[in-house]
Coordinates of C-alpha atoms in Angstrom, one line a residue:
X1 CA 0.0 0.0 0.0
X2 CA 1.3 3.4 -1.0
X3 CA 0.8 6.3 1.5
X4 CA 1.5 10.0 0.9
X5 CA 0.9 13.3 2.7
X6 CA -0.2 16.4 0.7
X7 CA -0.2 20.0 1.7
X8 CA -2.1 22.7 -0.2
X9 CA -3.8 26.1 0.4
X10 CA -7.3 24.6 0.0
X11 CA -9.0 21.2 0.1
X12 CA -9.8 21.4 -3.6
X13 CA -6.2 21.8 -4.5
X14 CA -5.2 19.0 -2.1
X15 CA -7.7 16.6 -3.6
X16 CA -6.5 17.5 -7.1
X17 CA -3.0 16.4 -6.1
X18 CA -4.3 13.2 -4.6
X19 CA -6.3 12.4 -7.7
X20 CA -3.3 13.1 -9.9
X21 CA -1.2 10.6 -8.1
X22 CA -3.7 7.9 -7.1
X23 CA -6.7 8.4 -9.3
X24 CA -10.3 7.9 -8.3
X25 CA -9.4 4.9 -6.1
X26 CA -7.5 6.9 -3.6
X27 CA -8.4 6.3 0.1
X28 CA -8.3 9.4 2.4
X29 CA -6.8 8.4 5.7
X30 CA -7.0 11.8 7.4
X31 CA -7.5 15.5 6.7
X32 CA -6.5 18.5 8.9
X33 CA -6.6 22.2 8.6
X34 CA -3.6 24.1 9.9
X35 CA -2.9 27.8 10.3
X36 CA 0.5 29.4 10.5
X37 CA 1.1 32.9 11.9
X38 CA 2.5 35.5 9.6
X39 CA 4.1 38.9 10.2
X40 CA 3.8 40.0 13.8
X41 CA 1.5 37.2 14.5
X42 CA -1.2 38.5 12.1
X43 CA -2.4 37.5 8.7
X44 CA -2.5 33.8 9.5
X45 CA -2.2 31.5 6.5
X46 CA -4.5 28.5 6.2
X47 CA -3.4 25.2 4.7
X48 CA -4.9 21.7 4.4
X49 CA -3.0 18.5 5.1
X50 CA -4.3 15.3 3.6
X51 CA -2.9 11.8 4.1
X52 CA -4.0 9.5 1.2
X53 CA -3.2 5.9 0.3
X54 CA -3.8 3.6 -2.6
X55 CA -4.2 -0.2 -2.4
X56 CA -5.7 -1.6 -5.6
X57 CA -6.5 -4.9 -3.8
X58 CA -8.1 -3.8 -0.6
X59 CA -8.7 0.0 -0.2
X60 CA -11.3 -0.3 2.5
X61 CA -9.3 -2.7 4.7
X62 CA -6.3 -0.4 4.5
X63 CA -8.4 2.6 5.5
X64 CA -10.0 0.9 8.4
X65 CA -6.6 -0.4 9.6
X66 CA -5.2 3.1 9.5
X67 CA -8.2 4.5 11.4
X68 CA -7.7 1.9 14.1
X69 CA -4.0 2.7 14.5
X70 CA -4.7 6.4 14.7
X71 CA -7.7 6.2 17.1
X72 CA -7.9 2.7 18.7
X73 CA -11.1 3.4 20.5
X74 CA -13.3 5.7 18.4
X75 CA -16.1 7.5 20.1
X76 CA -19.5 7.6 18.3
X77 CA -19.2 11.4 17.6
X78 CA -15.6 10.8 16.2
X79 CA -16.8 8.1 13.9
X80 CA -19.7 10.3 12.7
X81 CA -17.3 13.2 12.0
X82 CA -15.0 11.0 10.0
X83 CA -17.8 9.5 8.0
X84 CA -19.1 13.0 7.3
X85 CA -15.7 14.2 6.2
X86 CA -15.3 11.1 4.0
X87 CA -18.6 11.8 2.3
X88 CA -17.6 15.4 1.7
X89 CA -14.2 14.4 0.3
X90 CA -15.8 11.8 -2.0
X91 CA -18.3 14.4 -3.3
X92 CA -15.4 16.9 -3.8
X93 CA -13.5 14.3 -5.8
X94 CA -16.6 13.6 -7.8
X95 CA -17.1 17.3 -8.5
X96 CA -13.5 17.8 -9.6
X97 CA -13.8 14.8 -11.9
X98 CA -17.0 16.2 -13.4
X99 CA -15.5 19.6 -14.0
X100 CA -12.3 18.2 -15.4
X101 CA -14.3 16.0 -17.8
X102 CA -16.4 18.9 -18.9
X103 CA -13.4 21.2 -19.3
X104 CA -12.1 18.8 -21.9
X105 CA -14.4 20.3 -24.5
X106 CA -12.8 23.7 -24.2
X107 CA -9.7 24.9 -26.0
X108 CA -6.4 25.0 -24.1
X109 CA -6.3 28.8 -24.0
X110 CA -9.5 28.9 -22.1
X111 CA -8.6 26.3 -19.4
X112 CA -6.4 28.5 -17.1
X113 CA -9.2 31.0 -16.4
X114 CA -11.8 28.2 -15.8
X115 CA -9.5 26.2 -13.6
X116 CA -8.7 29.4 -11.6
X117 CA -12.5 29.8 -11.0
X118 CA -12.6 26.1 -10.0
X119 CA -9.8 26.5 -7.5
X120 CA -11.6 29.5 -6.0
X121 CA -14.6 27.3 -5.3
X122 CA -17.0 28.8 -7.7
X123 CA -20.0 26.5 -8.3
X124 CA -19.6 24.0 -11.2
X125 CA -22.8 25.2 -12.8
X126 CA -21.5 28.8 -13.0
X127 CA -18.1 27.6 -14.4
X128 CA -19.9 25.7 -17.1
X129 CA -22.1 28.6 -18.0
X130 CA -19.1 30.9 -18.1
X131 CA -17.1 28.4 -20.2
X132 CA -19.9 28.1 -22.7
X133 CA -20.3 31.9 -23.0
X134 CA -16.6 32.5 -23.6
X135 CA -16.2 29.5 -26.0
X136 CA -19.1 30.6 -28.1
X137 CA -17.7 34.1 -28.4
X138 CA -14.3 32.6 -29.4
X139 CA -16.0 30.6 -32.2
X140 CA -18.0 33.5 -33.4
X141 CA -14.9 35.9 -33.6
X142 CA -12.7 33.2 -35.2
X143 CA -9.7 34.9 -33.8
X144 CA -7.3 34.5 -30.9
X145 CA -9.1 35.4 -27.7
X146 CA -6.6 36.7 -25.1
X147 CA -6.9 36.0 -21.4
X148 CA -7.7 39.7 -20.8
X149 CA -10.6 39.5 -23.3
X150 CA -11.8 36.4 -21.5
X151 CA -11.7 38.1 -18.1
X152 CA -13.6 41.1 -19.5
X153 CA -16.3 38.8 -20.9
X154 CA -16.5 37.0 -17.5
X155 CA -16.8 40.3 -15.7
X156 CA -19.8 41.2 -17.9
X157 CA -21.4 37.8 -17.1
X158 CA -21.0 38.5 -13.3
X159 CA -22.4 42.0 -13.8
X160 CA -25.6 40.5 -15.4
X161 CA -25.9 38.0 -12.5
X162 CA -25.4 40.5 -9.7
X163 CA -26.9 43.7 -11.1
X164 CA -30.0 43.5 -8.8
X165 CA -27.9 43.1 -5.6
X166 CA -27.0 45.9 -3.3
X167 CA -23.3 46.6 -2.5
X168 CA -21.9 49.1 0.0
X169 CA -21.8 49.7 3.7
X170 CA -24.2 51.2 6.2
X171 CA -26.6 53.8 4.7
X172 CA -26.5 56.2 7.6
X173 CA -30.2 56.5 7.1
X174 CA -31.1 54.0 9.9
X175 CA -30.5 54.5 13.6
X176 CA -29.9 50.9 14.5
X177 CA -27.2 48.7 13.0
X178 CA -28.0 45.1 13.9
X179 CA -25.2 42.5 13.3
X180 CA -26.0 38.8 13.3
X181 CA -23.9 35.7 12.9
X182 CA -22.5 32.5 14.5
X183 CA -19.7 32.4 17.0
X184 CA -16.1 32.8 15.8
X185 CA -16.8 34.9 12.7
X186 CA -15.5 38.2 14.2
X187 CA -18.7 40.1 14.7
X188 CA -17.5 42.2 17.6
X189 CA -14.3 43.3 15.8
X190 CA -16.3 44.0 12.6
X191 CA -18.8 46.2 14.5
X192 CA -15.9 48.1 16.0
X193 CA -14.4 48.7 12.6
X194 CA -17.7 50.0 11.2
X195 CA -18.4 52.2 14.2
X196 CA -14.9 53.7 14.1
X197 CA -15.3 54.6 10.5
X198 CA -18.7 56.2 11.3
X199 CA -17.2 58.2 14.2
X200 CA -13.9 59.2 12.5
X201 CA -15.0 59.8 8.9
X202 CA -18.7 60.8 9.3
X203 CA -18.5 62.4 12.7
X204 CA -21.4 60.4 14.0
X205 CA -22.2 59.9 17.6
X206 CA -22.2 56.1 18.2
X207 CA -23.1 53.7 20.9
X208 CA -23.4 50.0 21.5
X209 CA -25.8 47.4 22.8
X210 CA -24.6 43.9 23.4
X211 CA -26.9 40.9 23.8
X212 CA -23.9 38.5 24.0
X213 CA -24.3 37.8 27.8
X214 CA -23.1 34.3 27.4
X215 CA -19.4 35.2 27.2
X216 CA -17.7 37.6 29.6
X217 CA -14.8 38.0 27.2
X218 CA -17.1 39.2 24.5
X219 CA -18.5 42.0 26.7
X220 CA -15.0 43.0 27.8
X221 CA -13.8 43.1 24.2
X222 CA -16.7 45.4 23.1
X223 CA -16.1 47.6 26.2
X224 CA -12.4 47.9 25.2
X225 CA -13.3 49.1 21.7
X226 CA -16.0 51.4 23.1
X227 CA -13.6 53.0 25.5
X228 CA -11.2 53.7 22.7
X229 CA -14.0 55.4 20.8
X230 CA -15.4 57.1 23.9
X231 CA -18.7 55.5 23.2
X232 CA -21.3 54.2 25.7
X233 CA -22.1 50.5 26.0
X234 CA -25.4 48.9 27.3
X235 CA -25.8 45.2 28.1
X236 CA -29.2 43.6 27.4
X237 CA -29.9 40.4 29.2
X238 CA -33.6 40.3 28.2
X239 CA -36.2 42.2 26.2
X240 CA -36.8 44.8 29.0
X241 CA -33.1 45.5 29.2
X242 CA -33.1 46.0 25.5
X243 CA -35.9 48.6 25.6
X244 CA -34.1 50.4 28.5
X245 CA -30.8 50.5 26.5
X246 CA -32.6 52.0 23.6
X247 CA -34.0 54.8 25.8
X248 CA -30.6 55.5 27.3
X249 CA -28.9 55.8 23.9
X250 CA -31.8 57.6 22.1
X251 CA -29.8 60.8 21.5
X252 CA -27.0 59.1 19.5
X253 CA -26.9 59.0 15.7
X254 CA -26.1 55.3 15.4
X255 CA -26.6 52.4 17.8
X256 CA -24.7 49.2 17.0
X257 CA -26.3 45.9 18.3
X258 CA -23.8 43.1 18.9
X259 CA -25.7 39.9 19.1
X260 CA -24.6 36.7 20.9
X261 CA -22.3 34.4 19.0
X262 CA -24.1 31.0 19.1
X263 CA -24.3 27.8 17.0
X264 CA -27.1 29.1 14.8
X265 CA -27.5 25.8 13.1
X266 CA -29.8 25.1 16.0
X267 CA -33.1 26.8 15.5
X268 CA -33.5 27.4 19.3
X269 CA -30.8 30.1 19.4
X270 CA -32.3 31.8 16.3
X271 CA -35.7 31.9 18.0
X272 CA -34.1 33.5 21.1
X273 CA -33.1 36.5 19.0
X274 CA -36.7 37.1 17.9
X275 CA -37.7 37.4 21.6
X276 CA -34.9 39.8 22.5
X277 CA -34.5 42.2 19.6
X278 CA -37.3 44.4 18.1
X279 CA -36.8 44.0 14.4
X280 CA -39.5 46.6 13.7
X281 CA -37.2 49.4 14.7
X282 CA -35.5 51.7 12.2
X283 CA -32.9 49.1 11.5
X284 CA -30.4 47.8 9.1
X285 CA -29.5 44.1 9.6
X286 CA -26.3 42.4 8.4
X287 CA -25.4 38.7 8.6
X288 CA -21.7 38.1 9.2
X289 CA -20.1 34.9 7.8
X290 CA -16.5 33.7 7.7
X291 CA -15.0 32.8 4.4
X292 CA -13.0 30.1 6.2
X293 CA -16.2 28.2 6.9
X294 CA -17.5 25.5 4.7
X295 CA -20.0 26.7 2.1
X296 CA -22.5 24.1 3.2
X297 CA -22.3 25.3 6.8
X298 CA -22.7 29.0 5.7
X299 CA -25.7 27.9 3.6
X300 CA -27.3 26.2 6.7
X301 CA -26.9 29.4 8.8
X302 CA -28.4 31.6 6.1
X303 CA -31.5 29.3 5.8
X304 CA -31.9 29.5 9.6
X305 CA -32.0 33.3 9.4
X306 CA -34.5 33.3 6.6
X307 CA -37.2 34.8 8.9
X308 CA -35.0 37.9 9.5
X309 CA -34.9 40.9 7.2
X310 CA -31.2 40.5 6.1
X311 CA -30.2 43.5 4.1
X312 CA -26.6 42.4 3.2
X313 CA -23.9 40.0 4.0
X314 CA -20.6 40.8 5.7
X315 CA -17.8 38.3 4.9
X316 CA -14.8 38.1 7.2
X317 CA -11.3 36.5 7.2
X318 CA -10.7 36.8 3.4
X319 CA -7.0 37.0 4.3
X320 CA -7.2 33.5 5.7
X321 CA -8.4 31.7 2.6
X322 CA -7.4 31.3 -1.0
X323 CA -10.9 30.4 -2.2
X324 CA -13.7 33.0 -2.1
X325 CA -16.0 31.5 -4.7
X326 CA -18.5 30.6 -1.9
X327 CA -19.1 34.3 -1.5
X328 CA -20.4 34.6 -5.1
X329 CA -22.3 31.3 -4.9
X330 CA -24.2 32.3 -1.8
X331 CA -25.0 35.8 -3.0
X332 CA -26.4 34.4 -6.3
X333 CA -28.3 31.7 -4.5
X334 CA -30.1 34.0 -2.1
X335 CA -30.1 37.3 -4.0
X336 CA -28.5 39.2 -1.1
X337 CA -25.7 41.7 -1.7
X338 CA -22.6 42.5 0.4
X339 CA -21.8 45.4 2.7
X340 CA -18.2 44.7 3.7
X341 CA -15.5 42.2 3.7
X342 CA -12.6 42.1 6.2
X343 CA -9.0 41.0 5.8
X344 CA -7.3 41.3 9.2
X345 CA -7.8 42.3 12.8
X346 CA -6.7 46.0 12.7
X347 CA -9.4 48.5 13.7
X348 CA -10.6 50.2 11.6
X349 CA -8.1 49.6 8.7
X350 CA -8.9 46.0 7.8
X351 CA -12.4 46.6 6.5
X352 CA -13.3 47.1 2.9
X353 CA -16.7 48.5 1.8
X354 CA -17.9 46.1 -0.9
X355 CA -18.6 47.1 -4.5
X356 CA -19.2 44.9 -7.5
X357 CA -15.7 45.7 -8.8
X358 CA -13.9 44.8 -5.6
X359 CA -15.8 41.6 -5.1
X360 CA -15.1 40.4 -8.7
X361 CA -11.4 41.4 -8.3
X362 CA -11.3 39.4 -5.2
X363 CA -12.5 36.4 -7.1
X364 CA -10.6 36.8 -10.4
X365 CA -7.4 38.5 -9.2
X366 CA -7.2 37.9 -5.4
X367 CA -7.2 41.7 -4.9
X368 CA -9.5 43.7 -2.7
X369 CA -9.1 47.0 -4.6
X370 CA -11.0 48.0 -7.7

């Protein structure tokens, strides 16, 4: 049995290497996401480590043997997690095989751009539609179609798909800025960045309400930012506290609401928000998602929040991933635009107000500037 470890920036790229060496009969023994710190401990880089093997005679027996050696007594939740990861990896290999097979009908000069979109995690259906569009134009023109010309045609395709969606930050026309999202996506830091911009650039009087009473550290983090901005903070443990906080802060221009970071795959925690926050207020609501999360997990969270009036997405941690296609996939699926994306922890610097040009540049060129 042959065994080999692969390291790549994304799981898609790691699986491509596995398939190149071992083909479709590869057995994935383990997968792990690692992060290394960059300059001054910031800008962490994310990589994926995959251990794969190939045994033409007995793949499954080899896999089970390796699992037993790694984890002699597997707990039920560990087994379930490994089985889920195996299903996801098999589906990923299947998707790569499907795209690779379909890409074979396109000329060589078109493949680099399409494979770049594939590595970015753009949905296969979108890649195929883009490929057909560019290939048809190449056949019509009957001339060499440079990569720059391909990119411009692809930009026009995205423009058609996203033209009804709203881009840009807070409007400054609503008093309450409500920020939702699961734990670990960077909501509090993102709120601080937006509030600092409003204070420093627009000269607005800002304040904060936090409903994240489950974590002392979250309250202290928000207080630290508020002290730097010389802005008041109110804590709301229940609906009555929330109403009291609104009354105390009524003279401010903008009130930022930092909601609790919970596992919002569970409907119970979503329902708790409806009992605490009055969504009928003069309010803009943003859903914060991390680009380092699996697209399937982000999709689940979005569906859990479908009862809320989500105005725009905010995507964080774009500096920690090399594939941002999921951003486009989710925007197109739900018809929701983007307010901001973040690429670091510095307040308020590492915050980019979204525009169509900046989002497409992020996908096509890996750059956040138009």
